[in-house]
Short mmCIF file of C-alpha atoms and ligand atoms in Angstrom, two decimals:
data_model
loop_
_atom_site.label_atom_id
_atom_site.label_comp_id
_atom_site.label_asym_id
_atom_site.label_seq_id
_atom_site.Cartn_x
_atom_site.Cartn_y
_atom_site.Cartn_z
CA MET A 1 0.00 0.00 0.00
CA THR A 2 1.41 3.39 -0.96
CA ARG A 3 1.50 6.27 1.49
CA ARG A 4 -1.20 8.05 -0.52
CA THR A 5 -3.68 5.15 -0.49
CA ALA A 6 -3.02 4.59 3.21
CA LEU A 7 -3.87 8.23 3.89
CA ALA A 8 -7.01 7.93 1.77
CA ALA A 9 -8.03 4.84 3.72
CA ASN A 10 -7.54 6.61 7.03
CA LEU A 11 -9.62 9.53 5.77
CA VAL A 12 -12.48 7.22 4.78
CA MET A 13 -12.26 5.59 8.23
CA LEU A 14 -12.53 8.96 9.93
CA VAL A 15 -15.56 9.91 7.84
CA LEU A 16 -17.18 6.58 8.62
CA LEU A 17 -16.51 6.80 12.35
CA SER A 18 -17.82 10.34 12.58
CA ALA A 19 -20.93 9.37 10.61
CA CYS A 20 -21.51 6.54 13.10
CA ALA A 21 -20.94 8.81 16.07
CA ASN A 22 -23.67 11.06 14.67
CA GLY A 23 -26.06 8.17 14.86
CA GLU A 24 -26.18 7.49 11.15
CA PRO A 25 -26.10 3.86 10.17
CA ALA A 26 -22.74 2.55 9.09
CA PRO A 27 -22.58 1.52 5.45
CA THR A 28 -23.18 -2.18 5.15
CA ARG A 29 -20.40 -2.67 2.62
CA SER A 30 -16.92 -1.20 2.79
CA PRO A 31 -16.25 1.29 0.00
CA LEU A 32 -12.60 0.30 0.10
CA PRO A 33 -11.18 -2.37 -2.18
CA TYR A 34 -9.88 -4.41 0.77
CA PRO A 35 -11.64 -5.89 3.77
CA THR A 36 -9.44 -4.58 6.59
CA ILE A 37 -11.74 -1.74 7.66
CA PRO A 38 -13.23 -2.48 11.08
CA GLN A 39 -16.99 -2.98 11.23
CA VAL A 40 -18.56 -0.20 13.27
CA THR A 41 -22.22 -0.40 14.14
CA ALA A 42 -24.11 2.74 15.06
CA THR A 43 -26.34 1.14 17.68
CA PRO A 44 -26.00 -2.01 19.73
CA SER A 45 -28.07 -4.91 18.45
CA ALA A 46 -31.57 -4.50 19.90
CA ALA A 47 -32.54 -8.14 19.88
CA PRO A 48 -30.53 -11.27 20.59
CA THR A 49 -29.85 -13.54 17.65
CA GLY A 50 -32.88 -15.44 16.53
CA THR A 51 -35.39 -13.20 18.28
CA ALA A 52 -37.90 -11.38 16.16
CA PRO A 53 -38.74 -7.86 17.34
CA PRO A 54 -42.09 -7.49 19.08
CA GLY A 55 -44.96 -7.15 16.66
CA THR A 56 -43.33 -9.23 13.96
CA PRO A 57 -45.97 -11.56 12.55
CA PRO A 58 -45.18 -15.25 12.98
CA THR A 59 -43.26 -16.51 9.99
CA LYS A 60 -44.49 -19.43 7.97
CA PRO A 61 -42.03 -22.22 7.49
CA ASN A 62 -40.25 -21.79 4.20
CA ARG A 63 -40.94 -25.10 2.52
CA LYS A 64 -39.11 -24.43 -0.69
CA LYS A 65 -35.76 -23.45 0.76
CA PRO A 66 -35.12 -25.56 3.84
CA ALA A 67 -31.46 -24.51 3.78
CA LYS A 68 -32.49 -21.06 5.03
CA ARG A 69 -34.29 -22.36 8.12
CA GLY A 70 -32.89 -21.04 11.35
CA THR A 71 -32.33 -22.91 14.56
CA VAL A 72 -35.25 -21.37 16.47
CA GLY A 73 -38.89 -20.85 15.61
CA PRO A 74 -40.87 -17.58 15.56
CA LEU A 75 -40.39 -15.48 18.73
CA ASN A 76 -37.59 -17.75 19.88
CA THR A 77 -39.82 -20.81 20.14
CA GLN A 78 -38.26 -24.27 20.05
CA ARG A 79 -37.64 -25.64 16.58
CA LEU A 80 -34.97 -28.30 17.10
CA THR A 81 -34.41 -31.04 19.66
CA GLY A 82 -30.90 -29.93 20.55
CA THR A 83 -29.41 -33.30 19.59
CA ARG A 84 -29.00 -35.15 16.30
CA ALA A 85 -32.13 -37.20 16.98
CA VAL A 86 -35.40 -35.87 15.61
CA ALA A 87 -38.73 -35.65 17.45
CA LEU A 88 -42.21 -36.54 16.27
CA THR A 89 -45.14 -34.40 17.40
CA PHE A 90 -48.81 -35.21 16.82
CA ASP A 91 -51.38 -32.45 17.15
CA ASP A 92 -55.13 -31.91 17.51
CA GLY A 93 -56.03 -35.22 19.17
CA PRO A 94 -56.75 -37.39 20.86
CA HIS A 95 -59.03 -38.99 18.29
CA PRO A 96 -60.75 -42.37 18.88
CA GLN A 97 -60.06 -43.61 15.36
CA TRP A 98 -56.53 -42.39 14.65
CA THR A 99 -54.73 -42.06 17.96
CA PRO A 100 -54.89 -45.79 18.87
CA LYS A 101 -53.56 -46.75 15.41
CA LEU A 102 -50.70 -44.35 15.78
CA LEU A 103 -49.94 -45.54 19.31
CA ASP A 104 -49.79 -49.10 17.98
CA GLN A 105 -47.29 -48.04 15.30
CA LEU A 106 -45.12 -46.17 17.79
CA ARG A 107 -45.14 -49.14 20.14
CA ARG A 108 -44.13 -51.53 17.36
CA ALA A 109 -41.29 -49.22 16.32
CA ARG A 110 -40.29 -48.67 19.97
CA VAL A 111 -40.23 -44.91 19.63
CA ARG A 112 -41.87 -42.24 21.69
CA ALA A 113 -43.51 -39.02 20.55
CA THR A 114 -45.13 -35.85 21.83
CA PHE A 115 -48.89 -35.43 21.65
CA CYS A 116 -50.15 -31.85 21.52
CA VAL A 117 -53.68 -32.36 22.79
CA VAL A 118 -56.71 -30.08 22.64
CA GLY A 119 -58.64 -29.56 25.92
CA VAL A 120 -62.11 -30.39 24.58
CA LYS A 121 -60.83 -33.65 23.09
CA VAL A 122 -59.09 -34.53 26.33
CA ARG A 123 -62.40 -34.05 28.14
CA LYS A 124 -64.11 -36.32 25.61
CA TYR A 125 -61.46 -39.07 25.43
CA PRO A 126 -59.57 -39.15 28.73
CA ALA A 127 -58.78 -42.88 28.38
CA LEU A 128 -56.79 -42.14 25.22
CA VAL A 129 -54.77 -39.50 27.06
CA ARG A 130 -54.09 -42.05 29.78
CA ARG A 131 -52.87 -44.53 27.17
CA ILE A 132 -50.58 -41.88 25.63
CA ALA A 133 -49.02 -41.24 29.03
CA ARG A 134 -48.91 -44.90 30.04
CA GLU A 135 -46.94 -45.78 26.92
CA GLY A 136 -44.29 -43.21 27.74
CA HIS A 137 -45.12 -40.39 25.35
CA SER A 138 -45.05 -36.70 26.26
CA LEU A 139 -48.11 -34.50 26.59
CA CYS A 140 -48.15 -30.96 25.27
CA ASN A 141 -50.87 -28.36 25.83
CA HIS A 142 -52.45 -27.32 22.49
CA SER A 143 -55.11 -24.94 23.97
CA TRP A 144 -58.67 -25.61 25.02
CA GLN A 145 -60.44 -25.57 21.66
CA HIS A 146 -57.76 -24.83 19.09
CA ASP A 147 -58.36 -21.09 19.02
CA LEU A 148 -56.13 -19.74 16.24
CA LYS A 149 -56.53 -16.21 17.60
CA LEU A 150 -55.71 -17.09 21.18
CA GLY A 151 -52.36 -15.32 21.02
CA SER A 152 -53.98 -11.95 20.34
CA ARG A 153 -56.43 -12.17 23.24
CA LYS A 154 -55.88 -10.60 26.67
CA SER A 155 -53.26 -12.24 28.85
CA ASP A 156 -55.82 -13.38 31.45
CA GLN A 157 -57.90 -15.02 28.74
CA ILE A 158 -54.83 -16.81 27.42
CA ARG A 159 -53.90 -17.87 30.94
CA ALA A 160 -57.42 -19.17 31.64
CA ASP A 161 -57.42 -21.16 28.38
CA LEU A 162 -54.02 -22.75 28.93
CA SER A 163 -54.68 -23.47 32.61
CA ARG A 164 -58.03 -25.07 31.88
CA THR A 165 -56.40 -27.32 29.27
CA SER A 166 -53.60 -28.40 31.61
CA GLN A 167 -56.15 -29.08 34.36
CA GLU A 168 -58.16 -31.28 32.00
CA ILE A 169 -55.01 -33.20 31.02
CA ARG A 170 -54.23 -33.72 34.72
CA ARG A 171 -57.79 -34.79 35.40
CA ALA A 172 -57.20 -37.60 32.89
CA VAL A 173 -53.62 -38.26 34.00
CA PRO A 174 -53.10 -37.13 37.61
CA GLY A 175 -49.71 -35.54 38.07
CA ALA A 176 -48.95 -35.43 34.31
CA GLU A 177 -45.95 -33.35 33.41
CA ILE A 178 -46.81 -30.83 30.72
CA ARG A 179 -43.58 -29.17 29.68
CA TYR A 180 -44.68 -27.76 26.36
CA TYR A 181 -47.31 -25.50 24.85
CA ARG A 182 -47.95 -25.37 21.13
CA GLN A 183 -49.99 -22.47 19.75
CA PRO A 184 -52.66 -23.56 17.23
CA GLY A 185 -51.55 -22.72 13.70
CA GLY A 186 -48.14 -21.67 15.02
CA LYS A 187 -49.61 -18.19 15.41
CA TRP A 188 -47.27 -17.17 18.19
CA THR A 189 -47.44 -13.80 19.91
CA PRO A 190 -45.17 -12.43 22.65
CA SER A 191 -48.05 -12.68 25.16
CA VAL A 192 -48.90 -16.31 24.47
CA VAL A 193 -45.22 -17.25 24.75
CA ALA A 194 -44.96 -15.28 28.03
CA VAL A 195 -48.11 -16.81 29.54
CA ALA A 196 -47.01 -20.33 28.58
CA ARG A 197 -43.62 -19.66 30.19
CA SER A 198 -45.25 -18.32 33.35
CA LEU A 199 -47.23 -21.57 33.56
CA GLY A 200 -44.00 -23.57 33.28
CA MET A 201 -44.34 -24.52 29.61
CA ARG A 202 -41.86 -24.00 26.81
CA SER A 203 -43.25 -22.89 23.48
CA LEU A 204 -42.90 -25.68 20.97
CA HIS A 205 -42.73 -24.83 17.29
CA TRP A 206 -41.55 -27.25 14.58
CA ASP A 207 -38.92 -27.57 11.91
CA VAL A 208 -40.67 -29.77 9.35
CA ASP A 209 -44.30 -29.38 8.33
CA PRO A 210 -45.24 -31.87 5.61
CA THR A 211 -48.75 -30.27 5.59
CA ASP A 212 -50.54 -33.49 6.49
CA TRP A 213 -53.31 -31.16 7.77
CA ASP A 214 -54.12 -30.31 4.15
CA LYS A 215 -56.63 -32.70 2.56
CA LYS A 216 -54.82 -32.38 -0.74
CA THR A 217 -51.56 -33.76 0.65
CA THR A 218 -51.16 -37.43 -0.28
CA THR A 219 -49.47 -40.20 1.71
CA PRO A 220 -46.42 -40.28 -0.60
CA GLN A 221 -46.15 -36.49 -0.32
CA ILE A 222 -46.12 -36.67 3.49
CA ARG A 223 -43.32 -39.26 3.30
CA GLY A 224 -41.40 -37.38 0.62
CA ARG A 225 -41.56 -33.98 2.29
CA ILE A 226 -40.34 -35.34 5.59
CA ALA A 227 -37.53 -37.25 3.89
CA GLN A 228 -36.51 -34.14 1.99
CA GLN A 229 -36.82 -31.55 4.76
CA ALA A 230 -35.67 -33.41 7.86
CA ARG A 231 -32.24 -32.54 9.21
CA PRO A 232 -30.44 -33.39 12.44
CA GLY A 233 -32.60 -32.29 15.36
CA SER A 234 -35.78 -31.59 13.37
CA ILE A 235 -39.07 -31.43 15.23
CA VAL A 236 -41.65 -32.86 12.84
CA LEU A 237 -45.26 -31.64 12.86
CA LEU A 238 -47.94 -34.26 12.20
CA HIS A 239 -51.59 -34.71 13.21
CA ASP A 240 -53.56 -37.51 14.84
CA GLY A 241 -56.76 -35.47 15.12
CA GLY A 242 -58.71 -32.68 13.45
CA GLY A 243 -60.02 -34.59 10.43
CA ASP A 244 -59.38 -37.66 8.32
CA ARG A 245 -55.87 -38.71 9.29
CA SER A 246 -55.72 -41.87 7.18
CA ARG A 247 -52.95 -40.37 5.03
CA THR A 248 -50.83 -39.54 8.06
CA ILE A 249 -51.41 -43.00 9.52
CA GLY A 250 -50.51 -44.47 6.12
CA ALA A 251 -47.28 -42.49 5.91
CA CYS A 252 -46.09 -43.02 9.47
CA PRO A 253 -44.64 -46.56 9.44
CA GLN A 254 -42.13 -45.63 6.75
CA VAL A 255 -41.55 -42.12 8.14
CA ILE A 256 -40.81 -43.56 11.57
CA SER A 257 -38.46 -46.28 10.35
CA SER A 258 -36.48 -44.03 8.04
CA LEU A 259 -36.11 -41.20 10.57
CA LYS A 260 -35.13 -43.70 13.24
CA ARG A 261 -32.47 -45.20 10.99
CA LYS A 262 -31.09 -41.88 9.77
CA TYR A 263 -31.14 -39.69 12.91
CA GLY A 264 -32.70 -41.57 15.77
CA ILE A 265 -35.98 -40.48 17.33
CA THR A 266 -35.94 -38.79 20.71
CA LEU A 267 -38.66 -37.88 23.14
CA LEU A 268 -39.01 -34.18 23.91
CA ARG A 269 -38.64 -33.77 27.64
ZN1 LIG B 1 -53.31 -27.79 15.86
#
């Protein structure tokens, strides 16, 4: 570097630093042809990595570009297991037709899963919730009646809904541990996350959504999407209630065996 270019570089540095000191944002790219200029940020980062600022609408999982998925869900919710093993989660049950079939499959494969149950269904089918717990699976609170707008209601309404659901689960399974809450539709808000936390529950998002909830999704599509999108630590979203789940039940034996072989299947605790 000649003396003249070194002087020019110093001058640009000074201009940059004074611009930053005035509160103007630092340019994102160095105007200099070499990368030695120190990065100066005008303001300290407002949010920790992976945390969306308040008011940010929940993001939909990007199904086309799984490579861009982060390690946490919307509003810092849990997206990965934290180990290489993946976790299976089944929502919207229990259901008298589908849940027993699924429990049979899980038992045959010797894997355990997490069931995100809806309060009104728990009230209707407490024996199924008891079987879920008896066979070693985890129970997750999925709200009283699957209210998609629950997150935008008042905190006391959210608290009443979540508490009522947990009480109903414990009425079926006395002393049940309920470590997770999953917001219907993944429509997380800061208040629903905060209320769940205050009730001792972590907010459970997912990493892979094969859209088995969509009637148009076929059994091979459920299998294919999971095979394509799963990565180490993925939490997989599936459903054992909320409609005709024959396609999910049809996909599960192969989904379970291939995930088990490739990553291992862990129980969320
Ligand atoms: Zn649901």
